[in-house]
CSV table of C-alpha atoms and ligand atoms in Angstrom, one decimal:
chain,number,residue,atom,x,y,z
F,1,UNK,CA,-6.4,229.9,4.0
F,2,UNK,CA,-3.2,229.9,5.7
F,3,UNK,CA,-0.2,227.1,4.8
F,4,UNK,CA,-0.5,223.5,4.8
F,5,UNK,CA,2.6,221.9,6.1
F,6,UNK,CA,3.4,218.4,5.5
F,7,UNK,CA,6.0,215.8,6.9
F,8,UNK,CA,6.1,212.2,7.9
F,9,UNK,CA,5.4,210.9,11.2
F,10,UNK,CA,6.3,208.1,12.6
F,11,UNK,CA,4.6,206.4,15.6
F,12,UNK,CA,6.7,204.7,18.1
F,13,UNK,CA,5.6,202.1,20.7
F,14,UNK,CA,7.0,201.1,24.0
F,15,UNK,CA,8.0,197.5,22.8
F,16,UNK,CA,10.1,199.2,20.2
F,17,UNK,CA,11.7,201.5,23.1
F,18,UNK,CA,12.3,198.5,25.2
F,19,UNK,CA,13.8,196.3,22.3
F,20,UNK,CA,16.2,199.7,21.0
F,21,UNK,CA,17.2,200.6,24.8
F,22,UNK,CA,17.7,196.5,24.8
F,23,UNK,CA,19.9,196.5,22.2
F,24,UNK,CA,22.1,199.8,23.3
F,25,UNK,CA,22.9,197.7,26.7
F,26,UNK,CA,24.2,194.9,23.9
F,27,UNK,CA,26.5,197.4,22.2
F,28,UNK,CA,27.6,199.2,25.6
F,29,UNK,CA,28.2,195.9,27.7
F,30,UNK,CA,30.1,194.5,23.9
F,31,UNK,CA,32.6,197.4,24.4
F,32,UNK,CA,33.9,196.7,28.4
F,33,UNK,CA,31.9,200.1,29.1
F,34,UNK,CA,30.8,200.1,32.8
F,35,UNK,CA,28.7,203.4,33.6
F,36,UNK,CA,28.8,204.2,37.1
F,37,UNK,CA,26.4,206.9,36.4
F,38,UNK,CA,23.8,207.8,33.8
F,39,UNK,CA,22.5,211.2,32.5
F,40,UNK,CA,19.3,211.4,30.8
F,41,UNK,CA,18.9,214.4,28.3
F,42,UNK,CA,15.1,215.8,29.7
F,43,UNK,CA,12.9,215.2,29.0
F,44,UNK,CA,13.1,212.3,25.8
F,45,UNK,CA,16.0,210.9,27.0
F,46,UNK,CA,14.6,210.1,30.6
F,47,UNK,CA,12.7,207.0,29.7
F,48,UNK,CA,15.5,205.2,27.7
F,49,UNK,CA,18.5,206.3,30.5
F,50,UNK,CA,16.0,204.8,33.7
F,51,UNK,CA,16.0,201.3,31.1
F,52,UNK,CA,18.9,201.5,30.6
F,53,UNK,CA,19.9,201.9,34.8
F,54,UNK,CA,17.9,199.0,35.0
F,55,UNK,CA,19.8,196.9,32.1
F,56,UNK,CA,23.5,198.0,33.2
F,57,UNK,CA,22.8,197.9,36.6
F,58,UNK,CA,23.3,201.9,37.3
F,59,UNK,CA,22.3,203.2,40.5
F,60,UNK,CA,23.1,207.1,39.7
F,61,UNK,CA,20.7,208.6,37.6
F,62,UNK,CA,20.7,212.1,36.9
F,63,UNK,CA,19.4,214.6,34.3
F,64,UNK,CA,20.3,217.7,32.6
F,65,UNK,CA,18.1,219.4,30.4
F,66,UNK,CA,18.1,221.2,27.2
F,67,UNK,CA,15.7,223.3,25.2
F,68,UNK,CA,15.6,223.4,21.3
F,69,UNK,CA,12.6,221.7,19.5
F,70,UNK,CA,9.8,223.9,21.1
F,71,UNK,CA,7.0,222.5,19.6
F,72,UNK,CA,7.1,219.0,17.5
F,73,UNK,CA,8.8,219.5,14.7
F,74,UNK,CA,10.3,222.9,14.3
F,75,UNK,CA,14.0,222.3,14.0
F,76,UNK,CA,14.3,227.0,14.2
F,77,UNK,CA,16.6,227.9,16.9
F,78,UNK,CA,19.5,227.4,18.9
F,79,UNK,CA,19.7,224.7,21.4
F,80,UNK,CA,20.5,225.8,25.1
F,81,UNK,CA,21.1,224.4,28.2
F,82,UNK,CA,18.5,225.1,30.7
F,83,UNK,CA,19.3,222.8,33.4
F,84,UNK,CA,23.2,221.8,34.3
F,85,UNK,CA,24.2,218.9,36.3
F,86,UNK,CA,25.0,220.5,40.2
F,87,UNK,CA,26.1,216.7,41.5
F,88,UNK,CA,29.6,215.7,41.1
F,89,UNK,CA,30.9,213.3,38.5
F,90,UNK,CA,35.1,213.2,38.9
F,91,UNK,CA,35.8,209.9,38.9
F,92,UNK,CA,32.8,208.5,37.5
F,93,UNK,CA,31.9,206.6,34.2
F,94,UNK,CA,29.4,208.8,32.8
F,95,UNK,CA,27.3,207.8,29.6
F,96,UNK,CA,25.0,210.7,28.8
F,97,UNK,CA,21.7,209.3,27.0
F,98,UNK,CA,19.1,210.8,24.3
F,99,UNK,CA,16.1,209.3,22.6
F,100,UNK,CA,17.4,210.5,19.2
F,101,UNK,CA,20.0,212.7,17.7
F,102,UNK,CA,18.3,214.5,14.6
F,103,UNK,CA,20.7,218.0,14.3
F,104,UNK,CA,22.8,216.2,17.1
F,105,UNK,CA,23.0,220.3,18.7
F,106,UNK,CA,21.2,218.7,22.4
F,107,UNK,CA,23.8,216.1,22.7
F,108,UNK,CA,27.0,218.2,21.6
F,109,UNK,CA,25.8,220.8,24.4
F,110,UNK,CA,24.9,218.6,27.0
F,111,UNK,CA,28.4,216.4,26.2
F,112,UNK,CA,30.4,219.7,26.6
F,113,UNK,CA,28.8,220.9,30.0
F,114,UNK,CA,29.5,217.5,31.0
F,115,UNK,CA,32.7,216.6,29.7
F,116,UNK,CA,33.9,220.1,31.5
F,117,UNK,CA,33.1,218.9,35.1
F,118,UNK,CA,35.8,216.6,34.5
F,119,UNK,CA,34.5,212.7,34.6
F,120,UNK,CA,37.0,209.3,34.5
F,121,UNK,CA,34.9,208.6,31.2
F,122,UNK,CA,32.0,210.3,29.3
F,123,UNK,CA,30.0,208.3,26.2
F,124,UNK,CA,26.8,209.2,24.5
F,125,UNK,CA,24.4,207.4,23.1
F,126,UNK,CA,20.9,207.5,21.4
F,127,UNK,CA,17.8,205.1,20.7
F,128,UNK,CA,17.6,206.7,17.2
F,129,UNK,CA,20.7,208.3,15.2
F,130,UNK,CA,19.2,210.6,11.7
F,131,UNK,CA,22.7,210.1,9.4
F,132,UNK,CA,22.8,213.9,8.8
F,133,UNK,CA,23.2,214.9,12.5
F,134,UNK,CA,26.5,216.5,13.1
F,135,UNK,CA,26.8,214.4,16.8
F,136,UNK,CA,28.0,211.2,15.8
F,137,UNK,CA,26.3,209.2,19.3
F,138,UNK,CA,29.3,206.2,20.7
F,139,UNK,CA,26.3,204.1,20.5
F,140,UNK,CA,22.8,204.1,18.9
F,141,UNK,CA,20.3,201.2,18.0
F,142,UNK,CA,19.1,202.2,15.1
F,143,UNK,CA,20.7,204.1,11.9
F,144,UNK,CA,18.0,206.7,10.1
F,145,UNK,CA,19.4,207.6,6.6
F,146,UNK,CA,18.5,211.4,6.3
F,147,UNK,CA,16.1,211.2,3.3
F,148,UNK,CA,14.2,208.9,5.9
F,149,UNK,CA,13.8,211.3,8.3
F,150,UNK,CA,10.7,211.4,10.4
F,151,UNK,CA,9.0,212.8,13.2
F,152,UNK,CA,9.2,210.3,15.1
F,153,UNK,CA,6.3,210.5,18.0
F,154,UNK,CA,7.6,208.6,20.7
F,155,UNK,CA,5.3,207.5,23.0
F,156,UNK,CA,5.7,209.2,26.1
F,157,UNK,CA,5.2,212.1,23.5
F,158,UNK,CA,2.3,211.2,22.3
F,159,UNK,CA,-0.4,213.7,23.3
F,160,UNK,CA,1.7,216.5,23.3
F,161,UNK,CA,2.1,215.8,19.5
F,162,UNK,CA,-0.9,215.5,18.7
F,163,UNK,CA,-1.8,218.4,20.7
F,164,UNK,CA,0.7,220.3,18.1
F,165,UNK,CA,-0.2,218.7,15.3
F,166,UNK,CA,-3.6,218.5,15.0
F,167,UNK,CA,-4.3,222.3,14.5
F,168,UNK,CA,-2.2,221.8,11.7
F,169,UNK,CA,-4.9,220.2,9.8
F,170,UNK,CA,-6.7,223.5,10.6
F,171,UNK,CA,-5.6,225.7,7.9
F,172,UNK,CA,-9.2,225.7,6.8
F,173,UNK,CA,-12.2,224.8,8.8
F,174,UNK,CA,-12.8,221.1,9.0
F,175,UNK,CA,-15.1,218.6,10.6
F,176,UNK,CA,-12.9,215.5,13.3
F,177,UNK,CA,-13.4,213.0,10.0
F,178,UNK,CA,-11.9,215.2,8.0
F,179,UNK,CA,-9.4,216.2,10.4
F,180,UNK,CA,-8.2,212.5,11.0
F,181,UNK,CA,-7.9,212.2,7.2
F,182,UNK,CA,-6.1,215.6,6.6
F,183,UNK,CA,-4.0,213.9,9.4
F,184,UNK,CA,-3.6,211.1,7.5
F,185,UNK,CA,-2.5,212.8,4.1
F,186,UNK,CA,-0.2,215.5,5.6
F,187,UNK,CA,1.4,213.1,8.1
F,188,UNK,CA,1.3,209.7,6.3
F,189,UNK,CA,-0.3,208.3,9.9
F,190,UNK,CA,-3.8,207.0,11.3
F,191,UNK,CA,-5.0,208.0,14.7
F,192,UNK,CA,-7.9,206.7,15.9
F,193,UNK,CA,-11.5,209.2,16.2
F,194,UNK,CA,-11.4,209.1,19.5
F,195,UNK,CA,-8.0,210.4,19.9
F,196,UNK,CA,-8.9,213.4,17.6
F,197,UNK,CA,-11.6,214.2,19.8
F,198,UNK,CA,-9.5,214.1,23.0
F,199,UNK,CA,-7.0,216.5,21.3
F,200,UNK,CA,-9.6,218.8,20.4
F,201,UNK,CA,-11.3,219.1,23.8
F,202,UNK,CA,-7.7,219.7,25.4
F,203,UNK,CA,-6.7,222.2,22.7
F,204,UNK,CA,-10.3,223.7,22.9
F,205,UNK,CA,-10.0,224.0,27.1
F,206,UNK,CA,-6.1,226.0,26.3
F,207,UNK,CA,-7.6,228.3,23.8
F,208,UNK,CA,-6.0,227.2,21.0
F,209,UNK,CA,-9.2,225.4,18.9
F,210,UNK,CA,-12.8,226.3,18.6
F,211,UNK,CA,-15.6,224.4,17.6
F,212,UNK,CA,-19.0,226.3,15.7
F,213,UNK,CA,-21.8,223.0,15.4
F,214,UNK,CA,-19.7,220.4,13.8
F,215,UNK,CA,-17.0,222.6,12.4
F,216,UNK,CA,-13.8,222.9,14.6
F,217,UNK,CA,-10.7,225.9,13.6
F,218,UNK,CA,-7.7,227.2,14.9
F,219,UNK,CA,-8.7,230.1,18.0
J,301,ADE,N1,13.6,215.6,18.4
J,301,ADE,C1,14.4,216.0,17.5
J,301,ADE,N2,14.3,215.5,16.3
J,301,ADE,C2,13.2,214.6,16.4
J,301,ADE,C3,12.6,213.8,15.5
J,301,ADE,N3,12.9,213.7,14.2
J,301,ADE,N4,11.5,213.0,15.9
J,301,ADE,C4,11.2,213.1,17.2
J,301,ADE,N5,11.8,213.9,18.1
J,301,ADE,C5,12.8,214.7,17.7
C-alpha cells in the first residue's frame, strides 16, 4: 500500500470568480490606477486578467507564462519563466494579474521580467492572496490566513484536478463509491458519481488507471 496524502480542497465557482475579479476593479479604480495594458500570468491568471480588460476597459491583453506547480498541489520546485513578454510596454500602465499567490515565487518572477522592460507603471494583483506568500499582490480580493490554506480548484481547473487527484485515492484498490468517499475524507470535498467516472475513463484512455471488473487502481 503505498501513501495516502491528505489536504483540503476547495471548489471554486465562476460567480465567485466574477464577484473577486469584480471586486479587484473596486480596489484598482479606488486607487486612480488606469492600466493601459494587462498581463495575465498563464495559464490561471488568463480568466481573471480578460474580466478584468472587460471591467477597466483595457484593450491590450497579453500573457506571460510561468511553470512551477506541475501537477495540483505539489508546491517542489523552482518557479521559471517559460514564456516572456516580446511586445513592448515603455510607456504603458502595466498591472500584471494572477488567480492566487500561494508561495508568491510566479508573481515575483513574472513582476521582475516585467518591471525590466521598463514600463511608466507596473502593479500586481491576485483573486486569492494565502498570508504566508512572500509576494505581497498591490491588490487582492480575498485574504487567506495560512493555516487556512487550500487547494483551491478553480473552475477552469477543474478536470485537470481531478484528473490528479483522483488516483490519489488509489493507494489501494478501490471501487468509484469508494473512490468518491476516499475523495471525500482525504479532500474534505463531494464530487458528484458521474464526475468520478468521467475522470476515470480519461485517466484510463492516458494510461494512468486501470479497471479489473469493478475494481479500478493506479496503472
Ligand atoms: N496554485 C498555487 N497555489 C495554489 C492553491 N493553493 N490552490 C490552487 N492553485 C494554486
Amino acid at each position: 500500500m503505498t501513501e495516502k496524502e491528505c489536504f483540503r480542497c476547495k471548489l471554486v465557482t465562476y460567480d465567485e470568480i466574477v464577484e473577486w475579479t469584480t471586486d479587484l476593479a473596486k480596489k484598482i479604480r479606488a486607487c486612480n490606477c488606469k492600466p493601459t495594458v494587462i498581463v495575465g500570468l498563464t495559464r490561471g491568471g488568463w480568466v481573471p486578467a480578460r474580466l478584468l480588460c472587460d471591467l477597466l476597459g483595457v484593450k491590450k491583453l497579453y500573457a506571460v507564462k510561468t511553470e512551477h506547480w506541475g501537477v495540483t498541489a505539489n508546491p517542489n520546485g523552482k518557479a521559471l519563466l517559460t514564456q516572456e513578454l516580446n511586445v513592448d510596454i515603455e510607456k504603458e500602465e502595466v498591472l500584471l494579474v494572477d488567480d492566487i499567490t500561494d508561495t508568491g515565487e510566479s508573481m515575483s518572477i513574472a513582476k521582475a521580467h516585467l518591471q525590466d522592460m521598463g514600463p511608466e507603471v507596473l502593479k500586481c494583483a491576485a483573486l486569492l492572496h494565502i498570508t504566508h506568500s512572500k509576494f505581497l499582490p498591490d491588490f487582492y480580493s480575498v485574504e487567506v490566513p495560512e493555516d487556512n490554506w487550500a487547494w483551491f480548484i478553480f473552475p477552469w481547473n477543474r478536470n485537470e484536478d481531478l484528473r490528479t487527484l483522483i488516483p490519489k485515492t488509489l493507494y489501494e484498490e478501490k471501487g468509484v463509491a469508494d473512490i468518491q468517499k476516499a475523495f471525500r475524507e482525504q479532500f474534505q470535498m463531494n464530487i458528484p458519481l458521474e464526475d468520478v467516472n468521467i475522470t476515470l475513463g480519461d485517466l484510463e484512455a492516458a494510461g494512468k488507471v486501470k479497471r479489473s471488473g469493478e475494481k479500478w487502481t493506479r496503472a
